[in-house]
CSV table of C-alpha atoms in Angstrom, one decimal:
chain,number,residue,atom,x,y,z
S,21,MET,CA,126.5,107.9,89.7
S,22,ASP,CA,127.5,104.3,89.4
S,23,GLN,CA,126.9,101.3,86.6
S,24,GLY,CA,125.3,99.9,89.4
S,25,ALA,CA,123.7,102.6,90.6
S,26,ALA,CA,122.5,104.3,87.6
S,27,GLN,CA,120.3,100.4,86.6
S,28,ALA,CA,118.8,99.9,90.1
S,29,VAL,CA,116.8,103.8,89.7
S,30,SER,CA,113.4,103.9,86.7
S,31,GLU,CA,113.6,106.3,84.5
S,32,ALA,CA,110.3,107.0,86.4
S,33,GLU,CA,112.1,106.6,90.1
S,34,SER,CA,114.7,109.6,88.8
S,35,GLU,CA,112.0,111.9,88.3
S,36,GLU,CA,110.0,111.5,91.1
S,37,PHE,CA,112.6,111.3,93.9
S,38,GLY,CA,115.4,113.5,91.8
S,39,THR,CA,114.2,116.4,90.5
S,40,THR,CA,111.1,116.3,93.1
S,41,ALA,CA,114.4,116.8,95.9
S,42,THR,CA,116.3,120.0,94.1
S,43,TRP,CA,113.0,122.0,94.0
S,44,ALA,CA,112.4,121.0,97.7
S,45,ALA,CA,115.2,122.7,98.9
S,46,ASP,CA,115.0,124.7,96.6
S,47,SER,CA,111.4,125.8,98.3
S,48,ILE,CA,112.6,125.0,102.3
S,49,GLU,CA,115.4,128.0,100.8
S,50,ARG,CA,112.5,130.1,100.4
S,51,LEU,CA,110.2,129.4,103.1
S,52,GLY,CA,113.1,129.2,105.9
S,53,PRO,CA,114.9,126.7,108.0
S,54,VAL,CA,112.2,125.8,109.6
S,55,HIS,CA,110.8,124.1,107.3
S,56,ALA,CA,113.5,121.4,106.7
S,57,LEU,CA,113.0,118.9,108.9
S,58,PRO,CA,108.5,118.6,108.5
S,59,ALA,CA,109.2,119.2,104.9
S,60,ALA,CA,112.1,116.5,104.2
S,61,CYS,CA,110.3,114.0,107.2
S,62,GLN,CA,107.1,113.4,104.3
S,63,GLY,CA,107.1,109.5,103.6
S,64,SER,CA,109.6,108.7,106.1
S,65,GLY,CA,106.9,108.4,109.5
S,66,SER,CA,105.8,110.6,112.4
S,67,PRO,CA,107.8,112.6,114.9
S,68,GLU,CA,106.6,110.2,117.1
S,69,ALA,CA,107.7,107.3,115.0
S,70,LEU,CA,111.0,108.3,114.4
S,71,HIS,CA,111.0,109.6,118.2
S,72,TRP,CA,110.3,105.4,118.9
S,73,LEU,CA,112.8,104.2,116.4
S,74,CYS,CA,115.7,106.4,118.1
S,75,GLN,CA,114.8,104.9,121.5
S,76,GLU,CA,114.4,101.6,119.9
S,77,LEU,CA,117.7,101.2,117.9
S,78,ALA,CA,119.7,103.2,121.1
S,79,LEU,CA,120.2,106.2,119.4
S,80,GLN,CA,122.8,108.6,120.9
S,81,PRO,CA,126.3,110.7,120.7
S,82,GLY,CA,129.6,108.4,119.6
S,83,ARG,CA,127.1,106.1,117.9
S,84,ARG,CA,126.6,106.2,113.8
S,85,LEU,CA,124.0,105.6,112.4
S,86,LEU,CA,123.1,104.5,108.2
S,87,ASP,CA,119.8,106.2,106.6
S,88,VAL,CA,119.3,104.1,103.0
S,89,GLY,CA,117.5,106.0,100.7
S,90,ALA,CA,117.6,109.0,102.6
S,91,GLY,CA,116.2,111.1,100.8
S,92,ILE,CA,116.8,115.0,101.5
S,93,GLY,CA,118.3,114.0,104.5
S,94,GLY,CA,115.1,114.8,107.1
S,95,PRO,CA,115.1,111.8,108.8
S,96,ALA,CA,119.4,111.4,109.6
S,97,ALA,CA,118.7,115.5,110.3
S,98,TYR,CA,116.7,114.8,113.1
S,99,ALA,CA,118.5,111.8,114.6
S,100,ARG,CA,120.9,113.2,114.6
S,101,GLU,CA,119.4,116.8,116.4
S,102,GLU,CA,117.6,114.4,119.5
S,103,THR,CA,120.1,111.5,120.1
S,104,GLY,CA,123.6,113.5,118.6
S,105,VAL,CA,123.9,110.6,117.0
S,106,GLU,CA,127.1,110.4,114.0
S,107,VAL,CA,124.9,109.9,110.7
S,108,ASP,CA,125.1,108.8,106.7
S,109,LEU,CA,123.8,108.5,104.5
S,110,VAL,CA,122.7,106.3,100.7
S,111,ASP,CA,121.0,107.6,98.3
S,112,PRO,CA,120.6,106.9,94.2
S,113,MET,CA,119.9,110.2,93.5
S,114,PRO,CA,123.1,112.7,93.2
S,115,GLN,CA,119.8,115.6,93.2
S,116,ALA,CA,119.0,114.2,97.4
S,117,CYS,CA,122.6,113.9,98.2
S,118,ALA,CA,123.2,117.5,96.6
S,119,ALA,CA,120.2,118.4,98.9
S,120,ALA,CA,120.8,116.8,101.7
S,121,GLU,CA,124.4,118.6,101.9
S,122,ARG,CA,122.3,122.0,101.4
S,123,ILE,CA,120.0,121.9,104.4
S,124,PHE,CA,121.3,119.7,106.9
S,125,GLY,CA,125.3,119.7,105.6
S,126,LEU,CA,124.2,116.2,105.6
S,127,PRO,CA,127.1,114.2,103.1
S,128,ALA,CA,125.2,111.1,101.1
S,129,LEU,CA,126.8,108.7,99.4
S,130,VAL,CA,125.2,108.0,96.3
S,131,GLY,CA,124.4,104.4,96.4
S,132,ASP,CA,122.7,101.1,95.3
S,133,ALA,CA,120.4,99.8,98.1
S,134,GLY,CA,120.6,96.8,97.4
S,135,LYS,CA,124.9,97.1,96.5
S,136,LEU,CA,125.4,99.8,99.5
S,137,PRO,CA,129.1,101.1,99.3
S,138,LEU,CA,130.1,100.4,102.0
S,139,ASP,CA,132.3,98.4,104.6
S,140,ASP,CA,131.2,95.3,106.4
S,141,ARG,CA,129.5,95.8,109.9
S,142,GLY,CA,130.6,99.5,109.3
S,143,HIS,CA,126.9,101.1,112.4
S,144,ASP,CA,125.7,100.6,114.7
S,145,ALA,CA,122.5,101.1,113.5
S,146,ALA,CA,120.3,101.4,110.4
S,147,TRP,CA,116.9,101.9,109.0
S,148,SER,CA,115.2,102.5,105.8
S,149,LEU,CA,111.9,104.5,105.7
S,150,GLY,CA,109.3,104.6,103.4
S,151,VAL,CA,111.8,102.7,101.0
S,152,LEU,CA,111.7,98.6,100.6
S,153,CYS,CA,108.5,98.8,99.0
S,154,THR,CA,109.9,100.8,95.5
S,155,LEU,CA,112.5,98.3,95.6
S,156,SER,CA,112.9,95.8,92.3
S,157,ASP,CA,115.1,93.7,94.8
S,158,GLN,CA,114.0,93.3,98.3
S,159,PRO,CA,116.0,91.2,99.8
S,160,ALA,CA,119.5,92.4,98.4
S,161,ALA,CA,118.2,95.1,100.4
S,162,LEU,CA,117.1,93.4,103.5
S,163,ALA,CA,120.5,91.7,102.7
S,164,GLU,CA,122.7,94.7,102.3
S,165,LEU,CA,120.9,96.8,105.8
S,166,ALA,CA,122.3,93.3,107.6
S,167,ARG,CA,126.1,93.2,106.8
S,168,VAL,CA,126.7,97.0,107.0
S,169,VAL,CA,125.6,96.3,110.5
S,170,ARG,CA,127.2,95.0,113.4
S,171,SER,CA,126.4,91.6,114.5
S,172,GLY,CA,124.0,93.4,117.3
S,173,GLY,CA,122.7,96.1,116.3
S,174,GLY,CA,119.4,97.3,115.2
S,175,ILE,CA,117.8,97.5,111.8
S,176,GLY,CA,114.5,100.5,111.7
S,177,LEU,CA,111.4,99.9,108.5
S,178,LEU,CA,108.9,102.0,107.1
S,179,VAL,CA,107.3,99.4,104.9
S,180,PHE,CA,103.8,99.6,103.5
S,181,VAL,CA,103.0,96.2,103.1
S,182,ARG,CA,99.8,94.6,101.5
S,183,LEU,CA,97.1,93.1,103.5
S,184,ALA,CA,97.1,89.8,103.2
S,185,GLN,CA,93.6,89.8,102.6
S,186,ARG,CA,93.7,91.3,99.6
S,187,GLN,CA,94.6,90.5,95.6
S,188,ARG,CA,98.1,91.9,95.0
S,189,VAL,CA,98.3,95.2,94.6
S,190,HIS,CA,99.0,96.9,91.2
S,191,MET,CA,101.3,100.2,91.1
S,192,PRO,CA,103.7,101.9,88.7
S,193,ASP,CA,107.5,101.7,90.3
S,194,ASN,CA,106.2,100.4,94.0
S,195,ASP,CA,105.4,96.7,95.1
S,196,PHE,CA,104.3,96.0,98.4
S,197,PRO,CA,104.9,93.2,100.8
S,198,ALA,CA,102.2,90.7,102.5
S,199,TRP,CA,103.1,90.5,105.8
S,200,ARG,CA,103.8,86.4,105.3
S,201,GLU,CA,106.4,87.3,102.8
S,202,LEU,CA,108.6,90.9,104.8
S,203,ARG,CA,108.4,88.1,107.2
S,204,ASP,CA,110.1,85.6,105.3
S,205,MET,CA,112.6,88.0,104.1
S,206,LEU,CA,113.9,89.5,106.8
S,207,ASP,CA,114.6,85.8,107.9
S,208,ASP,CA,116.6,85.0,104.7
S,209,ALA,CA,118.9,88.2,106.1
S,210,ARG,CA,119.6,87.1,108.9
S,211,LEU,CA,117.5,89.6,110.3
S,212,ASP,CA,115.1,89.2,113.4
S,213,LEU,CA,111.8,91.1,114.1
S,214,VAL,CA,111.8,91.9,117.5
S,215,HIS,CA,108.9,95.0,117.5
S,216,GLU,CA,106.3,96.2,115.5
S,217,HIS,CA,103.5,99.5,114.8
S,218,ARG,CA,101.4,99.9,112.4
S,219,LEU,CA,101.9,103.2,111.5
S,220,LYS,CA,98.3,104.9,112.4
S,221,ASP,CA,98.5,103.6,116.3
S,222,PHE,CA,101.8,107.3,116.5
S,223,GLY,CA,100.4,110.2,117.2
S,224,ALA,CA,100.0,112.5,114.4
S,225,PRO,CA,102.6,115.2,113.6
S,226,ASP,CA,100.4,118.4,115.4
S,227,ALA,CA,98.8,121.9,113.2
S,228,GLY,CA,102.8,123.7,113.5
S,229,TRP,CA,104.6,120.5,111.8
S,230,THR,CA,101.9,119.1,109.4
S,231,ALA,CA,101.2,123.4,108.3
S,232,ARG,CA,105.1,124.2,107.7
S,233,ALA,CA,105.4,119.9,105.7
S,234,ASP,CA,102.3,122.1,103.7
S,235,ARG,CA,104.0,125.1,102.4
S,236,VAL,CA,106.6,123.1,101.5
S,237,HIS,CA,103.9,120.9,99.2
S,238,ASP,CA,101.9,124.4,98.4
S,239,ASP,CA,104.8,125.8,97.2
S,240,VAL,CA,106.0,123.2,94.5
S,241,ARG,CA,103.2,123.1,93.9
S,242,ARG,CA,102.8,126.6,93.1
S,243,HIS,CA,106.6,127.4,90.6
S,244,HIS,CA,105.8,123.7,88.9
S,245,LEU,CA,102.3,122.8,88.8
S,246,ARG,CA,102.6,122.0,84.6
S,247,ASP,CA,106.0,120.0,84.9
S,248,PRO,CA,104.7,116.4,83.5
S,249,ARG,CA,107.2,115.8,86.8
S,250,TRP,CA,105.2,116.9,89.5
S,251,GLN,CA,102.0,116.0,88.7
S,252,ARG,CA,103.4,112.2,87.9
S,253,ALA,CA,104.7,112.5,92.0
S,254,GLU,CA,101.7,113.4,93.1
S,255,ARG,CA,100.0,110.9,91.1
S,256,GLN,CA,102.6,108.9,93.0
S,257,ARG,CA,101.8,109.9,96.3
S,258,LYS,CA,98.1,110.2,96.0
S,259,ALA,CA,98.0,106.8,94.9
S,260,VAL,CA,99.9,105.8,98.2
S,261,GLU,CA,97.7,107.6,100.1
S,262,THR,CA,94.2,105.5,98.5
S,263,PHE,CA,95.3,102.3,98.5
S,264,VAL,CA,96.1,103.2,102.8
S,265,ASP,CA,92.6,104.5,103.2
S,266,GLU,CA,91.1,101.5,101.1
S,267,GLY,CA,92.5,99.6,103.2
S,268,LEU,CA,94.3,97.5,100.3
S,269,VAL,CA,97.9,98.7,102.0
S,270,GLU,CA,99.2,99.3,105.6
S,271,GLY,CA,101.9,101.4,107.1
S,272,VAL,CA,104.5,99.2,109.9
S,273,VAL,CA,106.8,100.7,111.5
S,274,LEU,CA,109.5,97.4,112.8
S,275,THR,CA,113.3,97.1,114.3
S,276,CYS,CA,115.2,94.4,113.4
S,277,ARG,CA,118.3,92.4,115.6
S,278,VAL,CA,121.2,91.5,112.8
S,279,ARG,CA,122.0,88.1,114.0
């Protein structure tokens, strides 16, 4: 990892997104490849939401999609499988990059979302799913997405936003923008909002998909229940779920066009 990426990743984030990525890959290998996509897409939207993004971004063979904050590669693997698009992955965690290669055969670059190690205008589309609210410099991340996607290309986002009428929601390692703040950041990054949907308006995953994801979660818990790193990651996951259930934050899936 380069120095800039290392500085952008807190110790807490490293525990949650680094170590647990390796644990998830271990579990997928124990349980079998049928569990890979459901487990690796957790936190990145439902299959219906991913399908919608693939259509909205016009993904197809011969085009190139960038996944920023790709984790262990589930959404990128989904897009490649559904559309035949070529995919590139960037994530700040070396463990997550190694897991994406190990599970899906997807090479990934270690890099910071605020300073992507990529050339200008090298991709037809990009997405960043469930990542923006974990970043300390959200405008820089959006500007980088706009930089590396060709003019007129599409960008997909899953963002957890705090509801405008609520007070600021505090949570370590997360900063949930209000809708107005998000719109202003998109405009400053020269991104035109095209479509938006609430995450909950998409259909829930089918029972088989959910069961396979739950099996991986339960397997990781069984092996690492007493590890403080697993306990902290679980608290973070449950906190977001609680904020959503209490109406403090809401998942929004949106597409933008690069000016």
